[in-house]
Coordinates of C-alpha atoms in Angstrom, one line a residue:
M247 CA 15.2 9.3 -6.0
M248 CA 11.9 8.7 -4.6
L249 CA 10.0 5.8 -6.7
G250 CA 6.9 8.2 -6.2
A251 CA 8.7 11.0 -7.8
A252 CA 9.8 8.8 -10.7
V253 CA 6.7 7.6 -11.4
R254 CA 5.0 11.1 -11.3
R255 CA 6.7 12.1 -14.5
H256 CA 4.8 9.6 -15.6
Q257 CA 1.8 10.2 -14.4
G258 CA -1.8 10.8 -16.4
A259 CA -3.9 8.5 -16.9
A260 CA -6.7 8.7 -14.6
L261 CA -7.9 7.2 -11.3
L262 CA -9.6 3.8 -11.2
V263 CA -12.5 4.2 -8.9
V264 CA -11.9 1.6 -6.7
A265 CA -13.4 -1.2 -5.7
A266 CA -15.9 -2.6 -2.9
V267 CA -14.1 -3.4 -0.1
F268 CA -14.6 -5.3 2.9
C269 CA -15.6 -3.5 6.4
S270 CA -12.8 -4.6 7.9
I271 CA -10.5 -2.6 6.4
A272 CA -10.2 1.6 6.8
T273 CA -8.1 3.7 4.7
R274 CA -7.7 5.5 8.4
V275 CA -9.2 5.9 11.6
A276 CA -12.6 7.2 12.1
G277 CA -12.3 11.4 11.7
A278 CA -9.6 12.1 9.9
E279 CA -8.9 13.4 6.7
P280 CA -8.9 11.2 3.6
H281 CA -4.7 10.2 2.7
P282 CA -4.7 11.5 -1.6
F283 CA -4.7 7.6 -2.3
S284 CA -7.7 6.1 -0.5
K285 CA -9.4 5.8 -3.8
W286 CA -7.2 2.4 -4.2
F287 CA -4.6 1.9 -1.3
K288 CA -6.6 1.1 2.0
Y289 CA -5.5 -0.7 4.9
S290 CA -6.7 -2.0 9.2
P291 CA -6.7 1.0 11.2
D292 CA -3.9 -1.2 13.6
I293 CA -1.6 -0.4 10.7
E294 CA -0.7 3.0 12.2
N295 CA 0.5 1.2 15.4
S296 CA 3.7 0.0 14.1
W297 CA 4.0 1.9 10.6
D298 CA 4.2 6.0 9.5
V299 CA 2.2 5.9 6.5
A300 CA 3.4 9.3 4.6
S301 CA 1.6 10.8 1.3
D302 CA 1.6 13.6 -1.3
A303 CA -1.7 15.5 -2.8
A304 CA 0.5 15.7 -5.6
Q305 CA 1.4 11.9 -6.5
P306 CA -2.2 10.4 -6.0
M307 CA -0.8 6.9 -6.2
Y308 CA 2.4 6.7 -4.0
V309 CA 2.4 5.5 -0.5
S310 CA 5.3 5.4 1.4
L311 CA 5.5 3.1 5.0
R312 CA 7.8 3.6 7.1
R313 CA 8.2 0.9 10.7
K314 CA 8.2 2.7 13.6
D315 CA 11.0 2.1 16.4
A316 CA 13.3 -0.3 14.3
A317 CA 16.1 -1.5 14.4
G318 CA 18.9 -3.6 12.3
P319 CA 19.8 -3.0 8.9
L320 CA 17.2 -1.2 7.2
K321 CA 15.2 -2.7 3.7
R322 CA 13.6 -1.6 1.2
V323 CA 10.7 -2.5 -0.9
L324 CA 8.5 -1.9 -2.9
V325 CA 4.8 -2.8 -4.4
L326 CA 3.5 -2.7 -7.5
Y327 CA -0.4 -2.4 -8.0
P328 CA -2.2 -2.6 -10.7
R329 CA -5.5 -1.1 -9.5
P330 CA -8.0 -0.8 -6.5
S331 CA -9.4 -3.9 -5.0
S332 CA -11.0 -4.8 -1.8
A333 CA -8.5 -7.8 -1.6
Y334 CA -5.7 -6.0 -1.7
D335 CA -6.4 -4.4 1.2
I336 CA -6.7 -7.2 2.8
A337 CA -3.4 -8.5 1.7
I338 CA -1.4 -5.8 2.4
T339 CA -2.7 -5.8 5.7
E340 CA -1.4 -8.6 6.9
I341 CA 1.9 -8.3 4.8
L342 CA 2.6 -5.1 7.3
R343 CA 1.7 -7.1 10.2
T344 CA 3.8 -9.8 9.6
F345 CA 7.4 -8.0 8.6
A346 CA 6.3 -5.6 11.6
A347 CA 5.9 -9.1 14.0
K348 CA 8.9 -10.4 12.6
E349 CA 10.6 -7.0 13.7
I350 CA 11.9 -6.1 10.0
N351 CA 13.3 -2.6 9.9
S352 CA 11.3 -1.5 6.3
H353 CA 10.8 1.0 4.2
I354 CA 8.0 -0.3 1.9
E355 CA 6.8 2.3 -1.0
V356 CA 4.2 1.5 -2.7
V357 CA 3.1 2.2 -6.6
N358 CA -0.6 2.4 -8.4
F359 CA 1.2 2.1 -12.2
E360 CA -2.1 1.4 -13.6
L361 CA -0.4 -1.8 -16.0
N362 CA 0.4 1.9 -18.0
D363 CA 4.2 0.2 -19.3
A364 CA 5.7 3.5 -18.9
R365 CA 5.1 4.3 -15.1
G366 CA 5.9 0.3 -14.7
K367 CA 9.6 0.9 -16.2
A368 CA 9.9 4.4 -14.4
A369 CA 9.2 2.8 -10.8
L370 CA 11.2 -0.4 -11.9
Q371 CA 14.4 2.0 -12.5
A372 CA 14.0 3.7 -9.3
A373 CA 13.6 1.0 -7.7
E374 CA 17.1 -0.5 -9.1
K375 CA 19.2 3.3 -8.4
D376 CA 17.9 3.1 -4.9
S377 CA 18.8 -0.5 -4.4
V378 CA 15.5 -1.7 -3.7
D379 CA 15.8 -5.3 -2.2
L380 CA 12.7 -6.6 -3.1
I381 CA 9.8 -5.6 -4.9
F382 CA 6.0 -7.7 -4.1
A383 CA 4.0 -8.2 -7.1
M384 CA 0.5 -7.3 -6.0
G385 CA -2.3 -9.2 -8.0
S386 CA -2.3 -11.6 -11.1
E387 CA -1.9 -9.2 -13.7
S388 CA 0.9 -7.3 -11.8
A389 CA 2.8 -10.3 -11.8
A390 CA 1.6 -11.4 -15.4
W391 CA 3.5 -7.6 -16.0
L392 CA 6.6 -8.3 -14.2
Y393 CA 7.2 -11.9 -15.3
E394 CA 6.4 -10.5 -19.3
N395 CA 9.2 -7.5 -18.9
Y396 CA 10.9 -7.6 -16.1
K397 CA 12.2 -11.4 -15.5
G398 CA 15.4 -11.7 -14.9
G399 CA 15.8 -8.5 -13.7
A400 CA 18.2 -7.6 -11.3
L401 CA 16.1 -7.0 -8.2
P402 CA 13.8 -10.2 -6.5
V403 CA 10.5 -10.1 -7.0
V404 CA 7.8 -12.4 -5.1
T405 CA 3.8 -12.9 -6.2
V406 CA 1.0 -11.9 -3.8
C407 CA -3.1 -12.5 -4.4
S408 CA -1.7 -14.1 -7.2
K409 CA -3.9 -16.9 -9.4
D410 CA -1.8 -20.5 -10.3
P411 CA 1.6 -19.7 -11.9
V412 CA 1.7 -23.2 -12.4
Q413 CA -1.4 -22.8 -15.0
L414 CA -0.9 -19.6 -16.2
G415 CA 3.0 -20.5 -17.3
Q416 CA 5.1 -19.0 -15.5
M417 CA 6.0 -21.9 -13.9
K418 CA 6.8 -25.1 -15.2
D419 CA 6.0 -27.0 -12.4
Y420 CA 5.5 -27.4 -8.5
D421 CA 8.5 -29.3 -7.0
S422 CA 11.4 -26.6 -8.0
G423 CA 11.9 -23.0 -7.9
S424 CA 11.6 -20.4 -10.9
G425 CA 15.8 -20.2 -11.7
N426 CA 15.4 -16.5 -12.0
N427 CA 14.3 -13.8 -10.1
F428 CA 11.0 -14.5 -9.0
A429 CA 9.3 -16.4 -6.6
F430 CA 5.4 -17.3 -7.0
T431 CA 3.1 -18.0 -4.4
S432 CA -0.5 -18.9 -5.1
L433 CA -3.8 -18.3 -4.8
N434 CA -5.5 -21.8 -6.2
V435 CA -6.2 -25.1 -4.5
P436 CA -5.5 -28.1 -6.8
V437 CA -8.8 -28.9 -9.1
D438 CA -8.7 -32.1 -7.2
V439 CA -8.8 -31.2 -4.5
Q440 CA -11.1 -29.1 -4.2
M441 CA -13.5 -31.4 -5.9
S442 CA -13.1 -33.8 -3.5
Y443 CA -15.1 -31.7 -1.2
V444 CA -17.5 -30.7 -3.9
R445 CA -18.2 -34.2 -4.8
E446 CA -18.4 -34.3 -0.2
L447 CA -20.8 -32.0 -0.4
R448 CA -23.0 -33.1 -3.2
P449 CA -22.4 -36.6 -4.2
E450 CA -24.8 -36.6 -6.5
L451 CA -24.0 -33.7 -8.4
K452 CA -25.8 -33.2 -11.8
N453 CA -25.6 -29.0 -12.6
L454 CA -22.8 -26.0 -11.7
A455 CA -22.5 -23.1 -12.5
V456 CA -18.8 -21.5 -13.3
L457 CA -19.6 -18.1 -12.5
V458 CA -16.8 -15.7 -13.6
D459 CA -15.5 -12.3 -15.3
S460 CA -14.7 -13.0 -18.7
K461 CA -12.0 -10.1 -18.4
N462 CA -10.5 -11.7 -15.4
I463 CA -8.2 -14.4 -17.9
S464 CA -6.2 -15.5 -15.0
A465 CA -9.6 -16.4 -13.1
V466 CA -10.9 -18.1 -16.1
Q467 CA -7.4 -19.7 -16.9
T468 CA -7.4 -21.3 -13.3
Q469 CA -10.1 -20.9 -11.4
A470 CA -12.8 -21.8 -14.2
E471 CA -11.8 -23.4 -17.2
P472 CA -10.3 -26.1 -14.8
V473 CA -13.5 -26.9 -12.6
A474 CA -15.4 -27.4 -16.4
K475 CA -13.1 -29.7 -17.7
Y476 CA -12.4 -31.9 -14.2
L477 CA -16.7 -31.7 -14.0
K478 CA -17.2 -32.4 -17.7
E479 CA -15.6 -35.6 -17.5
K480 CA -17.3 -36.7 -14.6
G481 CA -20.6 -36.0 -16.7
V482 CA -21.9 -32.8 -14.3
Q483 CA -23.5 -30.2 -16.7
V484 CA -21.3 -27.2 -16.6
I485 CA -23.2 -23.9 -17.1
W486 CA -21.2 -20.9 -17.9
G487 CA -22.1 -17.6 -16.2
S488 CA -19.6 -15.2 -17.8
V489 CA -20.0 -11.7 -17.1
Q490 CA -18.6 -9.5 -19.9
N491 CA -18.9 -5.9 -18.7
P492 CA -17.2 -6.2 -15.3
A493 CA -18.8 -2.1 -14.5
K494 CA -22.3 -4.0 -15.4
A495 CA -21.9 -7.3 -14.2
R496 CA -24.6 -6.6 -11.4
E497 CA -27.3 -6.3 -14.3
E498 CA -25.8 -8.8 -15.9
L499 CA -26.2 -11.3 -12.8
T500 CA -29.9 -10.5 -12.9
K501 CA -30.2 -12.2 -15.9
I502 CA -27.0 -15.0 -15.5
I503 CA -28.3 -16.4 -12.3
P504 CA -32.0 -17.1 -13.3
D505 CA -31.3 -18.5 -16.5
A506 CA -28.3 -20.7 -15.0
V507 CA -31.4 -21.7 -12.1
R508 CA -33.6 -22.8 -14.9
A509 CA -31.4 -24.8 -17.0
M510 CA -30.3 -26.9 -13.8
R511 CA -34.5 -27.9 -13.3
Q512 CA -34.6 -29.3 -16.4
T513 CA -32.6 -32.2 -14.5
D514 CA -32.3 -31.2 -11.1
P515 CA -36.7 -30.0 -10.5
D516 CA -35.7 -30.1 -6.5
L517 CA -32.2 -28.2 -7.0
S518 CA -30.9 -30.7 -4.6
K519 CA -27.8 -31.5 -6.9
S520 CA -26.7 -28.8 -8.3
L521 CA -24.4 -26.1 -7.1
F522 CA -23.3 -22.2 -8.1
W523 CA -19.3 -22.0 -8.0
V524 CA -17.9 -18.1 -7.4
T525 CA -14.8 -17.3 -9.0
G526 CA -11.9 -14.9 -7.9
S527 CA -13.4 -12.1 -9.7
T528 CA -13.6 -9.1 -8.1
S529 CA -16.4 -7.4 -10.5
V530 CA -18.4 -11.4 -9.8
F531 CA -18.0 -12.3 -6.1
R532 CA -18.3 -8.2 -4.9
E533 CA -22.0 -8.6 -6.2
I534 CA -23.3 -12.1 -3.8
R535 CA -26.1 -10.4 -2.9
T536 CA -27.0 -10.2 -6.2
I537 CA -26.4 -13.6 -7.1
N538 CA -28.0 -15.0 -3.7
Q539 CA -31.6 -12.9 -4.9
H540 CA -31.4 -15.0 -8.0
A541 CA -30.1 -18.5 -6.8
D542 CA -33.1 -19.6 -5.4
R543 CA -32.3 -22.8 -3.0
V544 CA -29.3 -23.6 -4.7
P545 CA -25.8 -23.3 -2.6
V546 CA -23.8 -20.6 -3.5
V547 CA -20.4 -21.9 -3.2
S548 CA -16.9 -19.8 -3.8
V549 CA -13.1 -20.1 -4.1
V550 CA -12.8 -16.8 -2.0
P551 CA -12.8 -17.7 1.8
E552 CA -13.6 -14.2 2.1
I553 CA -16.8 -14.3 0.5
V554 CA -17.8 -15.8 3.7
T555 CA -19.3 -13.1 6.2
K556 CA -21.7 -12.4 8.6
G557 CA -25.4 -12.0 8.4
S558 CA -27.1 -12.7 4.9
E559 CA -25.5 -11.7 2.6
T560 CA -22.8 -14.7 1.9
A561 CA -22.0 -17.6 0.5
V562 CA -22.5 -20.3 1.9
L563 CA -19.2 -22.4 1.5
A564 CA -16.0 -21.2 0.4
I565 CA -13.1 -23.6 -0.4
G566 CA -10.1 -22.1 -1.4
V567 CA -7.5 -20.1 -0.3
S568 CA -8.1 -16.7 1.4
F569 CA -6.5 -13.7 0.6
E570 CA -4.7 -13.3 4.0
S571 CA -3.5 -16.4 4.2
N572 CA -1.3 -16.0 0.6
A573 CA -0.5 -12.5 1.9
R574 CA 1.3 -14.4 5.2
L575 CA 3.1 -16.4 2.7
A576 CA 3.6 -14.1 0.6
A577 CA 5.3 -11.8 3.1
I578 CA 8.0 -15.1 4.5
Y579 CA 8.6 -15.6 1.0
G580 CA 9.9 -12.2 1.6
A581 CA 11.4 -12.4 5.0
Q582 CA 13.2 -15.2 3.6
V583 CA 14.5 -12.9 -0.1
L584 CA 15.9 -9.7 2.4
D585 CA 17.8 -12.4 5.1
G586 CA 19.3 -14.3 2.3
S587 CA 18.1 -16.8 1.0
S588 CA 17.9 -17.5 -3.5
V589 CA 14.7 -16.3 -4.9
G590 CA 14.9 -18.2 -7.9
K591 CA 15.1 -21.8 -5.2
L592 CA 12.1 -20.7 -3.4
R593 CA 9.4 -23.6 -5.0
V594 CA 5.3 -22.3 -5.3
G595 CA 4.1 -21.1 -2.1
L596 CA 0.8 -23.2 -1.8
V597 CA -1.9 -22.8 1.3
S598 CA -2.7 -26.5 2.7
P599 CA -5.5 -27.9 3.3
P600 CA -7.5 -25.3 1.8
D601 CA -9.4 -22.4 4.1
M602 CA -12.8 -23.0 4.6
A603 CA -15.2 -20.8 6.3
I604 CA -18.8 -22.2 6.7
S605 CA -22.4 -19.9 6.9
F606 CA -24.6 -21.6 9.1
L607 CA -27.5 -19.2 9.2
K608 CA -27.5 -19.4 5.1
A609 CA -26.8 -23.8 4.8
R610 CA -29.9 -22.9 7.2
E611 CA -32.1 -21.0 5.0
I612 CA -31.4 -23.2 1.9
G613 CA -31.6 -26.1 3.6
M614 CA -28.4 -27.1 3.0
R615 CA -26.7 -29.7 5.6
I616 CA -22.5 -28.9 5.9
P617 CA -21.1 -32.1 6.5
F618 CA -19.9 -32.6 9.4
S619 CA -16.1 -33.2 8.2
F620 CA -16.2 -29.9 7.2
F621 CA -17.3 -28.3 10.3
E622 CA -13.9 -30.3 12.1
I623 CA -11.5 -28.4 9.2
A624 CA -12.9 -25.4 8.8
S625 CA -11.1 -22.2 9.2
F626 CA -14.0 -19.7 9.6
I627 CA -17.2 -20.8 11.2
Y628 CA -20.2 -18.3 11.6
D629 CA -23.1 -19.8 13.6
Y630 CA -26.8 -19.9 12.7
N631 CA -27.4 -15.9 14.0
G632 CA -24.7 -14.6 11.3
E633 CA -21.7 -14.5 13.9
P634 CA -18.4 -15.8 13.8
V635 CA -17.3 -18.3 16.6
R636 CA -14.3 -19.6 14.6
S637 CA -11.7 -17.8 12.9
G638 CA -7.8 -19.2 12.0
V639 CA -5.5 -19.8 9.6
Q640 CA -4.6 -23.0 8.0
S641 CA -0.9 -23.8 8.1
L642 CA 1.1 -22.3 5.2
E643 CA 3.9 -24.9 2.8
N644 CA 6.1 -24.0 0.4

């Protein structure tokens, strides 16, 4: 029985509104009719060169992808989505590209279970019945749900686009495997590593405003609180900019950002020793235009490299792990599991060194000097006209 058919019996929740999507991702080639799943599942158009994408109007929360002209034993894969996200669009595109490059003959079924317990469990039951070989947990919410509901299950699970499992209590350390049916990858960079770059950028840092969605628990626990704790111990004033209602993030940030700038000026009148820190909260980072409009000359630094883009609506700098890098690592883990590796022996997958992205256009606009060492190691660079001049992915470690 197909996974989509099993999940369909448990549908009934309203469709989620699609998150903001990076311009490079599309559902199909221009001019084509949209798929039934187009509100939550998107991918780069080149994917259709290697994959047959199928959908069913009666099952809008289900997608089927099969490799074209593939040889070798068929591998079946389930990908569980909790909701739409531009981050997931990038991640699934990279997974599909990596599987195609590795010539894995695979049938991938994607289910958006919308964090509905019954629908999630139905998908897992169908996966076991159909002898699925691998499950990808897309996003921190899916990873947390699967960890709670399927730890010790019969099928191997690899996480993708998920926050740090050690800080979330899902793994005890970075040096050993889980010992169960999970293998984790991490979107996070160790806080001391990130802060070493921040100190090089602002040696006399006095203020840092953390922008986070209070409802995004994984971002709060792994990207906001550790940074706040680290800097407070160094004598830096941490200003919390917490969005309370993600649906009204733009409205809230319009007040949060100016209030933070006023607080910064009390100890840093010319704002030369202050920073904004944008976490991986979708509701926050998709409002980069709003943040820039009210940030004055304070540099906006993000943990999400994709937020540094061409043009002026960009963060000036990012120090983190790109969704692409993380997804490539997760795909490599998945390929290893499909090839017979023990999922429970795989250590937490970390991207090292972190991805760095720089916009020299934005740096010039706000009068910020970029250390030359940053230029040397940056994976993504946009020049003084806001055009891309370097794009690459850092090495992946496990």
